[in-house]
Amino acid sequence: MLKTTAVVIGAGHAGLAMSRRLTGRSIDHVILERGEVANSWRTQRWPSLRLLTPNWLTRLPGQEYTGDDPGGFMPVAGVVATLTRYARLAGAPVRTATTVHSVRATAQGFEIHANDDLLHARAVVLATGACTRPAIPGIAGAIPPSITTLTPLTYRDPGQLPGGGVLVVGASATGVQLAGEIHRSGRPVTLAAGEHVRLPRAYRGRDIFWWLEATGLLEERYDQIDDLTRARHLPSPQLTGTSRAPMTDLNHLTAQGVRIAGRLGRITDGVAQFSGSLANTCTLADLKMNRFLDRADQWATAAGLDDDLPPPHRFAPTRVDPRSPLQLDLTSGEITTVLWATGFRPDHSWLDIPALDRAGRIRHDGGIVTSAPGLYLLGMPVLRTRASTYIHGAAADSQALAGHLQGFLSRPAA
Ligand SMILES: Cc1cc2nc3c(=O)[nH]c(=O)nc-3n(C[C@H](O)[C@H](O)[C@H](O)COP(=O)(O)OP(=O)(O)OC[C@H]3O[C@@H](n4cnc5c(N)ncnc54)[C@H](O)[C@@H]3O)c2cc1C
């Protein structure tokens, strides 16, 4: 049995950031990773994906972006290279090809079963990712068997799809990006759009993430957010990692020729039925976007920046085609593929500790699993602030949790 003070599970950006913090505090630890460093980016992302956060924001503890394109958007290969370099320079103690099968609490700490080994640690940090499984609604079971179904974890490029029409379900960043890419390959695409977050790529000459950061929105703490559960489940904004298109929203897709339908509610006898409230959903998304732009303008005025920035303006409302379909017969041959872009979820099913709620999600207080002292969670949406959803948020989160972990270690073991 290997004994170490702390075990970090997962060598994505969150696990690596935590490792860096533990090393800075001279806390002996090991990172267990089932694949290689940046495994999710190597194996679970489609090749054309670019980060929707700009390069200047892709910073980790002790590492800023130093390339020559701070306003650009990193391709997947760039993320893999960045994380691999980060792990190497930090000398991160990563054990690759090591899958954790269970974590159990004992009187002295935790027992971790990984491959055929048993490890013991006083503290465990779960950094296994928020997006390791697709979140697929139960109605997926009613899809006719003749239809090819894919998720963003299995999608690679349009060449992998059979000929014919494609129904993309979900209009978050993933849904709008993939609907656009598949449409450009020559296939007719219908996009089922439920609740979504509409934002422009840039506003008044600055990237939207500049505004999100400057106005303090990303720094809002988890314990100050009114509806935290909702905040943690918000769809990702309709953004693409390109500055060529000012918007990659529903208007942009409609102009390209993508057909927009409402939320996919039911599939009965092979017929997909869409909500009739698409216009309302879009009005709400427009309203929320404008509310944020109002906040941005107020902040700019208060900061005395109005003379340095282009004047405020508003974007055209989302245009909803009154003929948008309310149903689509999936047995007619018109649609050959359904792509579920309905979100992701973490997988902690291997955790042998009663810390999960009914939905299988870990109960925690800003990443501290209070029901199992010494257990921590990192890399989840809005874990401690809204920035936790993004790569750069791991810097502050790992700092806070490493501090708590150090305090925990200073107490005598039970
Ligand atoms: C499509 C998509 C686009 C995104 N775009 C952006 C973006 O533009 N900007 C941004 O800031 N964020 C983005 N994110 C969000 C976020 O940065 C990623 O989800 C990120 O990969 C999470 O990092 P992580 O370190 O928490 O988890 P991961 O990168 O998923 O790392 C978890 C690691 O744990 C390992 N692991 C899992 N289970 C086990 C086990 N049982 N034993 C051992 N190892 C295990 C995995 O192999 C993996 O390497 C995006 C996410 C997705 C899904």
Coordinates of C-alpha atoms and ligand atoms in Angstrom, one line a residue:
M1 CA 0.0 0.0 0.0
L2 CA 1.3 3.4 -1.0
K3 CA 0.9 6.1 1.7
T4 CA 0.8 9.8 0.8
T5 CA -0.6 12.9 2.3
A6 CA -3.0 13.8 -0.5
V7 CA -4.3 12.2 -3.7
V8 CA -5.6 14.3 -6.5
I9 CA -7.7 12.4 -9.0
G10 CA -7.6 13.7 -12.5
A11 CA -4.9 15.5 -14.5
G12 CA -7.0 18.1 -16.3
H13 CA -6.3 21.8 -15.6
A14 CA -8.1 21.6 -12.2
G15 CA -6.1 18.7 -10.9
L16 CA -2.8 20.3 -12.2
A17 CA -3.7 23.6 -10.6
M18 CA -4.3 21.9 -7.3
S19 CA -1.1 20.0 -7.5
R20 CA 0.8 23.2 -8.0
R21 CA -0.9 24.7 -4.9
L22 CA 0.0 21.6 -2.8
T23 CA 3.6 21.6 -4.0
G24 CA 3.7 25.3 -3.0
R25 CA 2.7 24.3 0.5
S26 CA 5.1 21.3 0.5
I27 CA 2.2 18.9 0.8
D28 CA 3.3 15.4 -0.4
H29 CA 0.8 14.2 -3.0
V30 CA 0.3 12.2 -6.2
I31 CA -2.1 12.8 -9.2
L32 CA -3.9 9.7 -10.4
E33 CA -5.0 10.0 -14.1
R34 CA -6.8 7.2 -16.0
G35 CA -5.3 8.5 -19.4
E36 CA -2.7 11.1 -20.0
V37 CA -2.4 14.7 -18.9
A38 CA -5.4 16.6 -20.5
N39 CA -7.1 13.3 -21.2
S40 CA -10.6 14.9 -21.7
W41 CA -9.2 17.3 -24.3
R42 CA -7.4 14.4 -26.1
T43 CA -10.2 12.0 -26.2
Q44 CA -13.6 13.7 -25.6
R45 CA -13.6 16.9 -27.6
W46 CA -14.3 17.2 -31.4
P47 CA -11.2 18.3 -33.4
S48 CA -12.6 21.7 -34.7
L49 CA -13.4 22.9 -31.2
R50 CA -11.8 26.1 -30.1
L51 CA -12.0 27.5 -26.6
L52 CA -14.7 30.1 -26.4
T53 CA -12.6 31.9 -23.8
P54 CA -9.8 34.1 -25.3
N55 CA -6.2 33.1 -24.9
W56 CA -5.4 35.9 -22.4
L57 CA -7.9 34.4 -20.0
T58 CA -6.4 30.9 -20.3
R59 CA -4.2 31.3 -17.2
L60 CA -3.3 28.8 -14.5
P61 CA -1.5 29.3 -11.1
G62 CA 2.0 30.4 -12.1
Q63 CA 1.3 30.4 -15.8
E64 CA 0.0 33.3 -17.9
Y65 CA -0.6 33.2 -21.6
T66 CA 2.6 34.4 -23.3
G67 CA 1.9 33.6 -27.0
D68 CA 1.6 36.2 -29.7
D69 CA -2.2 36.0 -30.0
P70 CA -3.8 37.0 -26.7
G71 CA -7.1 37.8 -28.3
G72 CA -7.2 34.5 -30.2
F73 CA -9.0 31.3 -29.2
M74 CA -7.0 28.1 -28.5
P75 CA -7.7 25.0 -30.6
V76 CA -8.0 21.6 -28.7
A77 CA -4.4 20.7 -29.6
G78 CA -3.3 24.0 -28.1
V79 CA -5.1 23.2 -24.8
V80 CA -3.4 19.8 -24.7
A81 CA 0.0 21.4 -25.4
T82 CA -0.6 24.1 -22.8
L83 CA -1.6 21.6 -20.0
T84 CA 1.2 19.1 -20.9
R85 CA 3.8 21.9 -20.7
Y86 CA 2.3 23.1 -17.5
A87 CA 2.5 19.6 -15.9
R88 CA 6.1 19.2 -17.1
L89 CA 7.4 22.6 -15.9
A90 CA 5.8 22.1 -12.5
G91 CA 7.1 18.5 -12.2
A92 CA 3.5 17.5 -11.4
P93 CA 3.6 14.0 -9.8
V94 CA 1.2 12.4 -12.3
R95 CA 0.7 8.7 -12.5
T96 CA -0.9 8.2 -16.0
A97 CA -3.0 5.2 -17.1
T98 CA -4.2 4.8 -13.5
T99 CA -8.0 4.6 -13.1
V100 CA -9.5 5.1 -9.7
H101 CA -12.2 2.5 -9.1
S102 CA -13.2 3.5 -5.5
V103 CA -12.5 6.0 -2.7
R104 CA -13.5 4.9 0.8
A105 CA -13.3 6.8 4.1
T106 CA -11.4 5.1 6.9
A107 CA -10.6 6.1 10.5
Q108 CA -7.2 7.4 9.3
G109 CA -8.2 9.1 6.1
F110 CA -9.1 7.6 2.7
E111 CA -8.4 4.3 0.9
I112 CA -8.1 4.7 -2.9
H113 CA -8.3 1.7 -5.2
A114 CA -6.6 2.5 -8.5
N115 CA -5.9 -0.2 -11.1
D116 CA -4.7 -3.0 -8.9
D117 CA -3.1 -0.8 -6.2
L118 CA -4.3 0.4 -2.9
L119 CA -3.3 3.9 -1.7
H120 CA -3.9 5.6 1.6
A121 CA -4.1 9.4 1.9
R122 CA -5.3 11.9 4.6
A123 CA -6.9 14.1 1.9
V124 CA -8.4 13.5 -1.5
V125 CA -9.2 16.1 -4.2
L126 CA -11.7 15.0 -6.9
A127 CA -10.7 16.8 -10.1
T128 CA -12.3 14.3 -12.5
G129 CA -14.2 16.9 -14.6
A130 CA -17.7 18.2 -14.9
C131 CA -18.2 17.1 -18.5
T132 CA -17.2 13.4 -18.6
R133 CA -20.7 12.1 -19.4
P134 CA -23.3 13.4 -21.8
A135 CA -26.6 14.5 -20.1
I136 CA -29.2 13.0 -22.3
P137 CA -32.9 13.3 -21.6
G138 CA -35.1 10.2 -21.0
I139 CA -37.0 10.8 -24.2
A140 CA -33.9 9.6 -26.1
G141 CA -35.2 6.1 -25.6
A142 CA -38.1 6.8 -28.0
I143 CA -35.8 7.7 -30.9
P144 CA -36.5 5.2 -33.8
P145 CA -33.7 2.6 -34.1
S146 CA -33.0 3.6 -37.7
I147 CA -31.7 7.0 -36.5
T148 CA -28.0 7.4 -35.7
T149 CA -27.6 9.1 -32.4
L150 CA -24.5 11.0 -31.2
T151 CA -23.3 13.1 -28.3
P152 CA -20.6 15.8 -28.3
L153 CA -18.3 13.2 -26.6
T154 CA -18.6 10.8 -29.6
Y155 CA -19.0 13.4 -32.4
R156 CA -15.8 14.1 -34.4
D157 CA -16.8 15.7 -37.7
P158 CA -19.7 15.7 -40.2
G159 CA -17.9 13.0 -42.3
Q160 CA -18.9 10.5 -39.6
L161 CA -22.7 11.1 -40.1
P162 CA -24.8 9.3 -42.6
G163 CA -26.3 11.4 -45.4
G164 CA -29.6 13.2 -44.8
G165 CA -31.0 15.6 -42.2
V166 CA -29.6 16.2 -38.7
L167 CA -31.6 17.2 -35.6
V168 CA -29.3 18.9 -33.1
V169 CA -31.0 19.1 -29.7
G170 CA -29.8 21.9 -27.5
A171 CA -28.7 25.5 -28.4
S172 CA -25.8 26.1 -25.9
A173 CA -22.3 26.8 -27.2
T174 CA -21.9 23.1 -28.2
G175 CA -25.3 23.0 -30.0
V176 CA -24.8 26.2 -32.0
Q177 CA -21.2 25.3 -33.0
L178 CA -22.1 21.8 -34.2
A179 CA -25.3 22.9 -35.9
G180 CA -23.3 25.4 -37.9
E181 CA -20.5 23.0 -38.7
I182 CA -22.8 20.2 -39.8
H183 CA -24.9 22.6 -41.9
R184 CA -21.7 23.8 -43.7
S185 CA -21.0 20.2 -44.7
G186 CA -24.2 20.3 -46.8
R187 CA -26.6 18.5 -44.6
P188 CA -30.0 20.1 -43.7
V189 CA -29.9 20.9 -40.0
T190 CA -32.8 21.5 -37.5
L191 CA -31.8 22.9 -34.2
A192 CA -34.2 22.4 -31.2
A193 CA -33.6 25.4 -29.0
G194 CA -34.8 25.4 -25.4
E195 CA -33.6 27.9 -22.8
H196 CA -30.3 29.4 -23.9
V197 CA -27.8 32.2 -23.1
R198 CA -27.3 34.7 -25.9
L199 CA -24.2 36.9 -25.8
P200 CA -22.2 38.7 -28.5
R201 CA -18.6 37.7 -29.1
A202 CA -17.6 41.3 -28.6
Y203 CA -19.2 44.5 -27.4
R204 CA -18.0 48.1 -27.8
G205 CA -14.7 46.8 -29.2
R206 CA -13.9 44.4 -26.3
D207 CA -14.3 40.7 -26.1
I208 CA -17.4 39.7 -24.0
F209 CA -15.1 37.9 -21.5
W210 CA -13.3 41.2 -20.9
W211 CA -16.7 42.6 -19.9
L212 CA -17.7 39.6 -17.9
E213 CA -14.5 39.9 -15.9
A214 CA -14.4 43.7 -15.7
T215 CA -18.0 44.1 -14.4
G216 CA -17.2 41.6 -11.6
L217 CA -19.8 39.1 -12.9
L218 CA -17.4 36.2 -13.0
E219 CA -16.2 36.9 -9.5
E220 CA -19.7 36.5 -7.9
R221 CA -19.4 34.1 -5.1
Y222 CA -21.4 30.9 -4.9
D223 CA -22.8 31.8 -1.5
Q224 CA -24.0 35.2 -2.8
I225 CA -25.9 33.8 -5.8
D226 CA -29.7 33.7 -5.2
D227 CA -30.5 30.6 -7.1
L228 CA -27.2 28.6 -7.0
T229 CA -28.7 25.4 -8.3
R230 CA -29.9 27.2 -11.4
A231 CA -26.6 29.1 -11.8
R232 CA -24.8 25.8 -11.7
H233 CA -27.0 24.3 -14.5
L234 CA -27.1 27.3 -16.8
P235 CA -26.4 26.4 -20.5
S236 CA -23.1 27.7 -21.8
P237 CA -23.4 31.0 -23.8
Q238 CA -23.9 30.8 -27.6
L239 CA -20.3 31.7 -28.4
T240 CA -17.7 30.3 -30.7
G241 CA -14.0 30.7 -30.5
T242 CA -13.7 33.0 -33.5
S243 CA -13.7 36.8 -33.8
R244 CA -14.8 36.5 -37.5
A245 CA -18.6 36.4 -36.6
P246 CA -19.8 39.0 -34.2
M247 CA -22.6 36.6 -33.1
T248 CA -23.0 32.8 -33.4
D249 CA -26.6 33.0 -32.2
L250 CA -29.9 31.8 -33.6
N251 CA -30.1 34.7 -36.0
H252 CA -26.7 33.8 -37.4
L253 CA -27.7 30.1 -37.8
T254 CA -31.1 31.1 -39.4
A255 CA -29.2 33.3 -41.9
Q256 CA -27.0 30.3 -42.8
G257 CA -30.1 28.2 -43.5
V258 CA -30.4 26.2 -40.2
R259 CA -34.0 25.6 -39.3
I260 CA -34.8 26.5 -35.7
A261 CA -37.5 24.7 -33.6
G262 CA -38.5 25.0 -30.0
R263 CA -37.4 22.8 -27.1
L264 CA -37.8 19.1 -27.9
G265 CA -40.4 18.0 -25.4
R266 CA -41.6 14.5 -26.5
I267 CA -41.2 11.8 -29.0
T268 CA -44.4 9.9 -29.6
D269 CA -44.7 7.1 -32.1
G270 CA -41.5 8.3 -33.8
V271 CA -42.7 11.9 -34.0
A272 CA -40.6 14.6 -32.3
Q273 CA -42.7 17.3 -30.8
F274 CA -41.3 20.7 -30.1
S275 CA -42.5 23.4 -27.7
G276 CA -44.5 26.2 -29.1
S277 CA -42.8 28.7 -26.8
L278 CA -39.8 29.3 -29.0
A279 CA -40.6 33.0 -29.4
N280 CA -40.9 33.5 -25.6
T281 CA -37.7 31.6 -25.0
C282 CA -35.9 33.9 -27.4
T283 CA -37.4 37.0 -26.0
L284 CA -36.2 36.0 -22.6
A285 CA -32.6 35.3 -23.9
D286 CA -32.6 38.8 -25.6
L287 CA -33.8 40.4 -22.4
K288 CA -31.1 38.8 -20.3
M289 CA -28.4 39.7 -22.8
N290 CA -29.6 43.3 -22.8
R291 CA -29.7 43.3 -19.0
F292 CA -26.0 42.3 -19.0
L293 CA -25.1 44.9 -21.6
D294 CA -26.9 47.6 -19.4
R295 CA -24.7 46.5 -16.5
A296 CA -21.6 46.7 -18.8
D297 CA -22.5 50.2 -19.9
Q298 CA -23.2 51.4 -16.3
W299 CA -19.8 49.9 -15.2
A300 CA -18.0 51.6 -18.1
T301 CA -19.5 55.0 -17.3
A302 CA -18.7 54.6 -13.6
A303 CA -15.1 53.6 -14.5
G304 CA -14.8 56.7 -16.7
L305 CA -14.2 54.7 -19.9
D306 CA -17.0 56.1 -22.1
D307 CA -14.6 58.3 -24.1
D308 CA -12.2 55.4 -24.7
L309 CA -14.8 52.9 -25.9
P310 CA -17.2 53.0 -28.9
P311 CA -20.7 54.1 -27.9
P312 CA -23.2 51.7 -26.5
H313 CA -25.6 49.9 -28.9
R314 CA -28.0 47.0 -28.9
F315 CA -28.2 43.9 -31.1
A316 CA -31.2 43.0 -33.3
P317 CA -33.7 40.9 -31.4
T318 CA -33.8 37.2 -32.2
R319 CA -36.0 36.6 -35.3
V320 CA -38.3 33.7 -34.9
D321 CA -39.8 32.2 -38.0
P322 CA -43.6 31.8 -37.4
R323 CA -43.4 28.6 -39.5
S324 CA -40.9 27.0 -37.2
P325 CA -41.9 23.3 -36.9
L326 CA -43.9 22.0 -34.0
Q327 CA -43.2 18.4 -35.0
L328 CA -40.9 16.3 -37.1
D329 CA -41.6 12.7 -38.1
L330 CA -38.3 10.8 -37.3
T331 CA -39.5 7.8 -39.3
S332 CA -40.0 9.6 -42.6
G333 CA -36.3 9.4 -43.6
E334 CA -35.9 13.2 -43.5
I335 CA -33.8 13.0 -40.3
T336 CA -31.1 10.4 -40.2
T337 CA -29.1 11.7 -37.2
V338 CA -29.9 13.1 -33.8
L339 CA -27.1 14.9 -32.0
W340 CA -27.7 15.4 -28.2
A341 CA -26.1 18.7 -27.3
T342 CA -28.1 18.7 -24.1
G343 CA -25.2 19.2 -21.7
F344 CA -22.7 17.2 -19.7
R345 CA -22.5 15.8 -16.2
P346 CA -19.8 14.5 -14.0
D347 CA -19.3 10.9 -13.1
H348 CA -18.5 10.2 -9.4
S349 CA -20.3 6.8 -9.4
W350 CA -17.1 5.1 -8.1
L351 CA -17.0 7.2 -5.0
D352 CA -17.8 4.9 -2.1
I353 CA -18.7 7.7 0.3
P354 CA -22.2 8.7 1.1
A355 CA -21.7 12.3 -0.2
L356 CA -23.9 12.1 -3.3
D357 CA -27.4 13.6 -3.6
R358 CA -30.3 11.8 -5.3
A359 CA -29.1 13.0 -8.7
G360 CA -25.7 11.5 -8.1
R361 CA -24.0 14.9 -7.6
I362 CA -21.6 15.5 -4.7
R363 CA -23.0 17.7 -1.9
H364 CA -20.4 20.3 -1.1
D365 CA -19.8 23.8 0.2
G366 CA -17.7 25.6 -2.3
G367 CA -15.7 22.5 -3.0
I368 CA -15.4 21.3 0.6
V369 CA -17.2 18.0 1.1
T370 CA -18.4 18.7 4.7
S371 CA -19.8 15.2 5.2
A372 CA -16.3 13.7 4.6
P373 CA -13.6 15.9 6.1
G374 CA -10.5 15.8 4.0
L375 CA -12.4 15.4 0.7
Y376 CA -12.5 18.2 -1.8
L377 CA -14.1 18.8 -5.2
L378 CA -12.7 21.0 -8.0
G379 CA -13.5 21.9 -11.6
M380 CA -17.3 22.2 -11.3
P381 CA -19.5 25.0 -12.7
V382 CA -19.9 27.9 -10.2
L383 CA -18.0 25.9 -7.6
R384 CA -16.9 29.0 -5.6
T385 CA -17.5 31.8 -8.1
R386 CA -19.0 32.0 -11.6
A387 CA -15.4 31.9 -12.9
S388 CA -15.1 28.3 -11.6
T389 CA -16.9 27.3 -14.8
Y390 CA -13.9 28.3 -16.8
I391 CA -10.2 27.2 -16.9
H392 CA -8.9 30.4 -15.2
G393 CA -11.3 29.9 -12.3
A394 CA -9.2 27.0 -11.0
A395 CA -6.5 29.5 -9.9
A396 CA -8.6 31.0 -7.1
D397 CA -10.5 27.8 -6.3
S398 CA -7.3 25.7 -5.9
Q399 CA -5.8 28.4 -3.7
A400 CA -8.8 28.5 -1.4
L401 CA -9.2 24.7 -1.2
A402 CA -5.5 24.1 -0.8
G403 CA -5.6 26.5 2.2
H404 CA -8.5 24.6 3.7
L405 CA -6.8 21.3 3.1
Q406 CA -3.6 22.5 4.8
G407 CA -5.6 23.6 7.8
F408 CA -7.3 20.2 7.8
L409 CA -4.0 18.4 7.8
S410 CA -2.7 20.5 10.7
R411 CA -5.5 18.9 12.9
P412 CA -4.6 15.5 14.4
A413 CA -6.0 12.5 12.5
A414 CA -9.2 11.0 14.0
Ligands
LIG1 C1 -17.1 21.1 -25.2 C2 -16.5 21.9 -24.1 C3 -16.0 23.1 -24.3 C4 -15.4 23.9 -23.3 N1 -14.9 25.1 -23.6 C5 -14.3 25.8 -22.6 C6 -13.7 27.1 -22.9 O1 -13.7 27.5 -24.0 N2 -13.1 27.7 -21.9 C7 -13.1 27.2 -20.6 O2 -12.5 27.9 -19.7 N3 -13.6 26.0 -20.3 C8 -14.3 25.3 -21.3 N4 -14.8 24.1 -21.0 C9 -15.1 23.8 -19.5 C10 -13.9 23.2 -18.8 O3 -12.8 24.0 -18.9 C11 -13.6 21.8 -19.2 O4 -14.7 21.0 -18.9 C12 -12.4 21.2 -18.5 O5 -12.0 20.1 -19.2 C13 -12.6 20.8 -17.1 O6 -11.3 20.6 -16.5 P1 -11.1 19.6 -15.3 O7 -9.7 19.6 -15.0 O8 -12.1 20.0 -14.2 O9 -11.6 18.3 -15.9 P2 -11.1 17.4 -17.1 O10 -10.3 18.2 -18.1 O11 -12.2 16.6 -17.6 O12 -10.1 16.5 -16.4 C14 -10.5 15.4 -15.6 C15 -9.5 14.3 -15.7 O13 -9.8 13.3 -14.7 C16 -9.6 12.0 -15.3 N5 -10.4 11.0 -14.7 C17 -11.8 11.0 -14.7 N6 -12.2 10.0 -13.9 C18 -11.1 9.3 -13.5 C19 -10.9 8.2 -12.6 N7 -11.9 7.5 -12.1 N8 -9.6 7.8 -12.3 C20 -8.6 8.6 -12.8 N9 -8.7 9.6 -13.6 C21 -10.0 10.0 -13.9 C22 -9.9 12.2 -16.8 O14 -9.3 11.3 -17.6 C23 -9.4 13.7 -17.0 O15 -8.1 13.7 -17.5 C24 -15.4 23.4 -22.0 C25 -16.0 22.1 -21.7 C26 -16.5 21.4 -22.8 C27 -17.1 20.1 -22.5

